[in-house]
Coordinates of C-alpha atoms and ligand atoms in Angstrom, one line a residue:
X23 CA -7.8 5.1 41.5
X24 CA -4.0 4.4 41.0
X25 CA -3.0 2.6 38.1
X26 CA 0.0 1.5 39.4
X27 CA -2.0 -0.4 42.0
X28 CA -2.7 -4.4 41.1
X29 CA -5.2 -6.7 42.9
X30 CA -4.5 -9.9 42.1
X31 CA -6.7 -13.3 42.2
X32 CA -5.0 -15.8 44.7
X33 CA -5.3 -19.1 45.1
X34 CA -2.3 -20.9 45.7
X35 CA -2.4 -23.0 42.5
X36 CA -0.1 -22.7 39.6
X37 CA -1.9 -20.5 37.6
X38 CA -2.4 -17.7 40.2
X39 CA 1.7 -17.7 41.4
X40 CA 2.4 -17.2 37.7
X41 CA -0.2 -14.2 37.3
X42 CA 0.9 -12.8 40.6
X43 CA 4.7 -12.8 39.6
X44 CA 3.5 -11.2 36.4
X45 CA 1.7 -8.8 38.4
X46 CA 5.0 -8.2 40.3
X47 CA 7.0 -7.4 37.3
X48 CA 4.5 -4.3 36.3
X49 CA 3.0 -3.0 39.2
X50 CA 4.1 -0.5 42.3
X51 CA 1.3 -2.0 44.4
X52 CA 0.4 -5.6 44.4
X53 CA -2.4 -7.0 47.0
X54 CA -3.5 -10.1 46.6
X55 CA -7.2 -11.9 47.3
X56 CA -8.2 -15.1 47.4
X57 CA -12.3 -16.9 48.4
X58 CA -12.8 -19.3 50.9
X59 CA -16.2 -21.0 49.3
X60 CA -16.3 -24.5 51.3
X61 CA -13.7 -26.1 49.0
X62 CA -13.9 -29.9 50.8
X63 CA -9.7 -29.6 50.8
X64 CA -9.0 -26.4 52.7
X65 CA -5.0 -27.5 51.4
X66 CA -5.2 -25.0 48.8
X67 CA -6.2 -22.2 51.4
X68 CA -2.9 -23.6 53.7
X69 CA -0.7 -23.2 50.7
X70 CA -1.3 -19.4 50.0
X71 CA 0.5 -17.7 52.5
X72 CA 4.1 -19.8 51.9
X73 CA 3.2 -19.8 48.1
X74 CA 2.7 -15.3 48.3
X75 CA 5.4 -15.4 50.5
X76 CA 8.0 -17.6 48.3
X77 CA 7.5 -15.5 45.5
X78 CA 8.4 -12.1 46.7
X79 CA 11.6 -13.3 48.6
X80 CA 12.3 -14.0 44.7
X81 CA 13.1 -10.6 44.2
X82 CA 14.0 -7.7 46.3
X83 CA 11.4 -5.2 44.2
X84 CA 8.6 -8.0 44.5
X85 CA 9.2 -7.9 48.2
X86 CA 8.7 -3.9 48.4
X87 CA 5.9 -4.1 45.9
X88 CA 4.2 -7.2 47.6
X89 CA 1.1 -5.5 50.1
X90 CA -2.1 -6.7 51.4
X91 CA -3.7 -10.5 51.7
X92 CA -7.4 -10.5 51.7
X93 CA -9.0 -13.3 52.6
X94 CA -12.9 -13.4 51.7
X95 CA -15.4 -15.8 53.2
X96 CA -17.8 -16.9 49.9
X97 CA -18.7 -20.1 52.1
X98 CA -22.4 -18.8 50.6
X99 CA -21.4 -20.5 46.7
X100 CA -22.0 -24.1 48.8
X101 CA -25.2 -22.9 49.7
X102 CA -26.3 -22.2 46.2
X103 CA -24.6 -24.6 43.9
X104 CA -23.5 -28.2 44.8
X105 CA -20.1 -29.5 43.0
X106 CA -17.6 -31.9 43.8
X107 CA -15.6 -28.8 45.0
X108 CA -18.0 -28.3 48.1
X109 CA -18.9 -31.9 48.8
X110 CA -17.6 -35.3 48.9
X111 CA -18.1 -36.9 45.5
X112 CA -16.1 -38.1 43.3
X113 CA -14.9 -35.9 40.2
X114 CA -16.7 -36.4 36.8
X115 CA -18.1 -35.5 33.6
X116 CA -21.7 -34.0 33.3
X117 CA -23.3 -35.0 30.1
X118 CA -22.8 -31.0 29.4
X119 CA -19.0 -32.1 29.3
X120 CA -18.0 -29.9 31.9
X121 CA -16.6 -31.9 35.3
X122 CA -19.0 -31.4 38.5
X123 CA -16.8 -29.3 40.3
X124 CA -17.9 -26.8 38.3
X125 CA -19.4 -24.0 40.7
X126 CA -21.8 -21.7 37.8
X127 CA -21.1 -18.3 37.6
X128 CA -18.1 -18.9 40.3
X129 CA -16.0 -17.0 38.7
X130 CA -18.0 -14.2 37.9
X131 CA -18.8 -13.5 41.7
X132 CA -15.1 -13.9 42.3
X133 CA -14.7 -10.6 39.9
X134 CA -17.3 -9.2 40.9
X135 CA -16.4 -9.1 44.8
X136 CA -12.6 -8.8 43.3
X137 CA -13.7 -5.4 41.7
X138 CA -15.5 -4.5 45.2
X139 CA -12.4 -4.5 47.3
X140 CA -10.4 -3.1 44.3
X141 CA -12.9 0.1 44.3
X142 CA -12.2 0.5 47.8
X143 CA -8.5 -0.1 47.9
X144 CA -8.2 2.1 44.8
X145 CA -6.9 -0.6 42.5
X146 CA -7.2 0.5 39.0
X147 CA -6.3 -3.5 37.3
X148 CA -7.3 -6.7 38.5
X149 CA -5.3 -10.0 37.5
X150 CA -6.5 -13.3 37.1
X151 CA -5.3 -16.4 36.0
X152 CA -8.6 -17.2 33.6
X153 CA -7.6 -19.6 30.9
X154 CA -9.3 -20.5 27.9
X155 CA -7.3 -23.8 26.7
X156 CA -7.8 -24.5 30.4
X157 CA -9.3 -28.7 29.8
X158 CA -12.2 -27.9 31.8
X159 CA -14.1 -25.0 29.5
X160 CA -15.6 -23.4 32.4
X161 CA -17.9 -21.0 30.6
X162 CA -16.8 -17.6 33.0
X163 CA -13.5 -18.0 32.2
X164 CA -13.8 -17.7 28.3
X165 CA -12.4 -14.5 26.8
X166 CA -15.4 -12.5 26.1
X167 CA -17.2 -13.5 29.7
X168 CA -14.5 -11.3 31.2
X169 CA -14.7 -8.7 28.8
X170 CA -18.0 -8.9 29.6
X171 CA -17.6 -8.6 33.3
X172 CA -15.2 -5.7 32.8
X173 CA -18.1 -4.0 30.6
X174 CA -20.5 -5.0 33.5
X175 CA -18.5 -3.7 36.2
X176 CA -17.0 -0.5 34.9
X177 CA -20.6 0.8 33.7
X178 CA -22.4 -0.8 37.3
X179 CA -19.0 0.8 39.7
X180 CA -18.5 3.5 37.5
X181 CA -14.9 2.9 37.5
X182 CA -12.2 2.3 34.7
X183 CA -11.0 -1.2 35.8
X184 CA -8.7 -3.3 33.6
X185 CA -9.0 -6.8 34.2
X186 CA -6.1 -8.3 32.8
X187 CA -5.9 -12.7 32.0
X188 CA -2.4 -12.9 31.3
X189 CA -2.9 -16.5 31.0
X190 CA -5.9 -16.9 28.7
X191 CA -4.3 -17.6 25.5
X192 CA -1.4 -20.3 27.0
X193 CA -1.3 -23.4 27.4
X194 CA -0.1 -25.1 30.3
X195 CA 3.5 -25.6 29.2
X196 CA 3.2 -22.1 28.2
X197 CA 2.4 -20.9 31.7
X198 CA 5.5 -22.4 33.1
X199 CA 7.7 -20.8 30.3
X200 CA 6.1 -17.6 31.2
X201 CA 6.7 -18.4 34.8
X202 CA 10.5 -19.0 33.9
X203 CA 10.4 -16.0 32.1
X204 CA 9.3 -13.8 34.8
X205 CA 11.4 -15.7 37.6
X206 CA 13.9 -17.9 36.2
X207 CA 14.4 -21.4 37.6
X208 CA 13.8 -20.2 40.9
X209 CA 10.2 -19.4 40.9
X210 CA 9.6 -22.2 38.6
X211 CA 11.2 -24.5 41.6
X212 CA 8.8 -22.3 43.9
X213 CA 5.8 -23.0 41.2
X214 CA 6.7 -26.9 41.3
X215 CA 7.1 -27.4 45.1
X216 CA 5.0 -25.3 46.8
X217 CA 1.7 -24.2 44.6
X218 CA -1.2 -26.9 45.3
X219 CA -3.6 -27.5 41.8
X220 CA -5.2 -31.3 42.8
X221 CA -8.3 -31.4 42.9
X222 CA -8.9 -34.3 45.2
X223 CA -6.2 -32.0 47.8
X224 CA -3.4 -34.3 47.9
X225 CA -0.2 -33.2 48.9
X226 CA 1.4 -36.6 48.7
X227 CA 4.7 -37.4 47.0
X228 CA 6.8 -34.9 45.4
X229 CA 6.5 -35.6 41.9
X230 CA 8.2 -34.3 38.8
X231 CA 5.7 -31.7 38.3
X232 CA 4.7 -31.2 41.5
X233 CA 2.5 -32.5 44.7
X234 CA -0.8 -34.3 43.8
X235 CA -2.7 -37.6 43.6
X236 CA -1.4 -37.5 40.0
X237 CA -4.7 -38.9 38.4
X238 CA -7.0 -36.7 38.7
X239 CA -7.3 -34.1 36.0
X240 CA -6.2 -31.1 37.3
X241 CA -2.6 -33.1 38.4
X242 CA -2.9 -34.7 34.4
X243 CA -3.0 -31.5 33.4
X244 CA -0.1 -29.9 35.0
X245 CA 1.7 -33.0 34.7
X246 CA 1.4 -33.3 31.0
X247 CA 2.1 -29.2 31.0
X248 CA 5.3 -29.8 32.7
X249 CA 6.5 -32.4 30.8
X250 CA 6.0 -30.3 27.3
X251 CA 7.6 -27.9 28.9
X252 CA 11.0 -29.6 29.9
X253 CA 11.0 -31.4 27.1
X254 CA 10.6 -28.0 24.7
X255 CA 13.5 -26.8 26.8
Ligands
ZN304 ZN1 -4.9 -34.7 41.7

């Protein structure tokens, strides 16, 4: 296993083009993968490529250390569980609190396959952009569920992964500090014009913060984010 190797968890949203320039900064070896899962907006697959792409022409080193996309097909997670992420309903709140497009245990089977492909590629760490202060409180993205997963899949792989969540502990203004930290104002441009986070997939006007229908709660989110953000600047 090389511990200079990185596999990082790609989406195309904010949170994953922070980790993955984070990723870039300590890593020889950076691939990247990301799940197809029958998300009803297949914008966030489109934006991937440009967004990978956009971050390592940042940075010469990035560039060299950028490798492999993989691209798995989880279209099985819309087959088990039913969410406003795989099928046309409107976003809500469950009476558990949590909104309905939250997919149980989806993030767990992304580590889990994550730490498949990172057995066979070698990859000693795995990045993801797992938030606790994250609005939604999607229980497999707490702290201690990957610690737990890390636990889970070092003793069941026999391996010595390191799953690092680089963004568990910020907040969303904090995540586009760290972003300017890592790439200046440049990737933070990158971050604003070209990462895709709505929920409803709207690309629509170019707002301050971003692209996005601008109501839902993911675009709140980031728009609030961005807004604590300038204005702590
Ligand atoms: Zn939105």
């Amino acid at each position: 296993m090389s511990n200079d190797t990185a596999l990082v968890l790609f989406s195309g949203g904010q949170d994953s083009a922070t980790c993955l320039a984070w990723a870039l900064t300590r890593y020889r070896q950076v691939e990247t993968i990301g799940f197809a899962y029958g998300q009803r907006h297949a914008v966030e697959m489109t934006v991937r490529a440009p967004v990978r792409a956009g971050v390592a022409a940042l940075n010469p080193a990035w560039e060299q250390r950028l490798g492999a996309d993989h691209v798995i097909d989880l279209s099985v997670l819309g087959e088990v569980a039913e969410s406003s992420l795989t099928r046309d309903v409107e976003i809500a709140f469950a009476e558990s609190g949590l909104p309905n497009s939250f997919v149980p245990g989806r993030n767990l089977a992304f580590l889990t396959f994550a730490a498949m492909l990172a057995y066979r590629r070698g990859a000693r760490h795995i990045v993801g952009g797992m938030c606790e202060t994250d609005f939604s409180g999607y229980p497999d993205c707490r702290d201690d569920s990957v610690k737990a997963m890390q636990l889970a899949l070092n003793i069941g792989m026999d391996r010595q992964f390191v799953l690092h969540t680089p963004l568990m502990w910020r907040s969303k203004a904090e995540t586009w500090r760290l972003a300017q930290s890592l790439g200046d104002e440049a990737l933070v441009e990158l971050i604003r014009t070209e990462t895709h986070t709505c929920y409803l997939g709207e690309r629509g006007a170019l707002h301050e913060w971003g692209h996005g229908c601008g109501t839902c709660p993911a675009c709140r989110l980031r728009a609030a984010g961005y807004a604590e953000f300038r204005a702590a600047a």
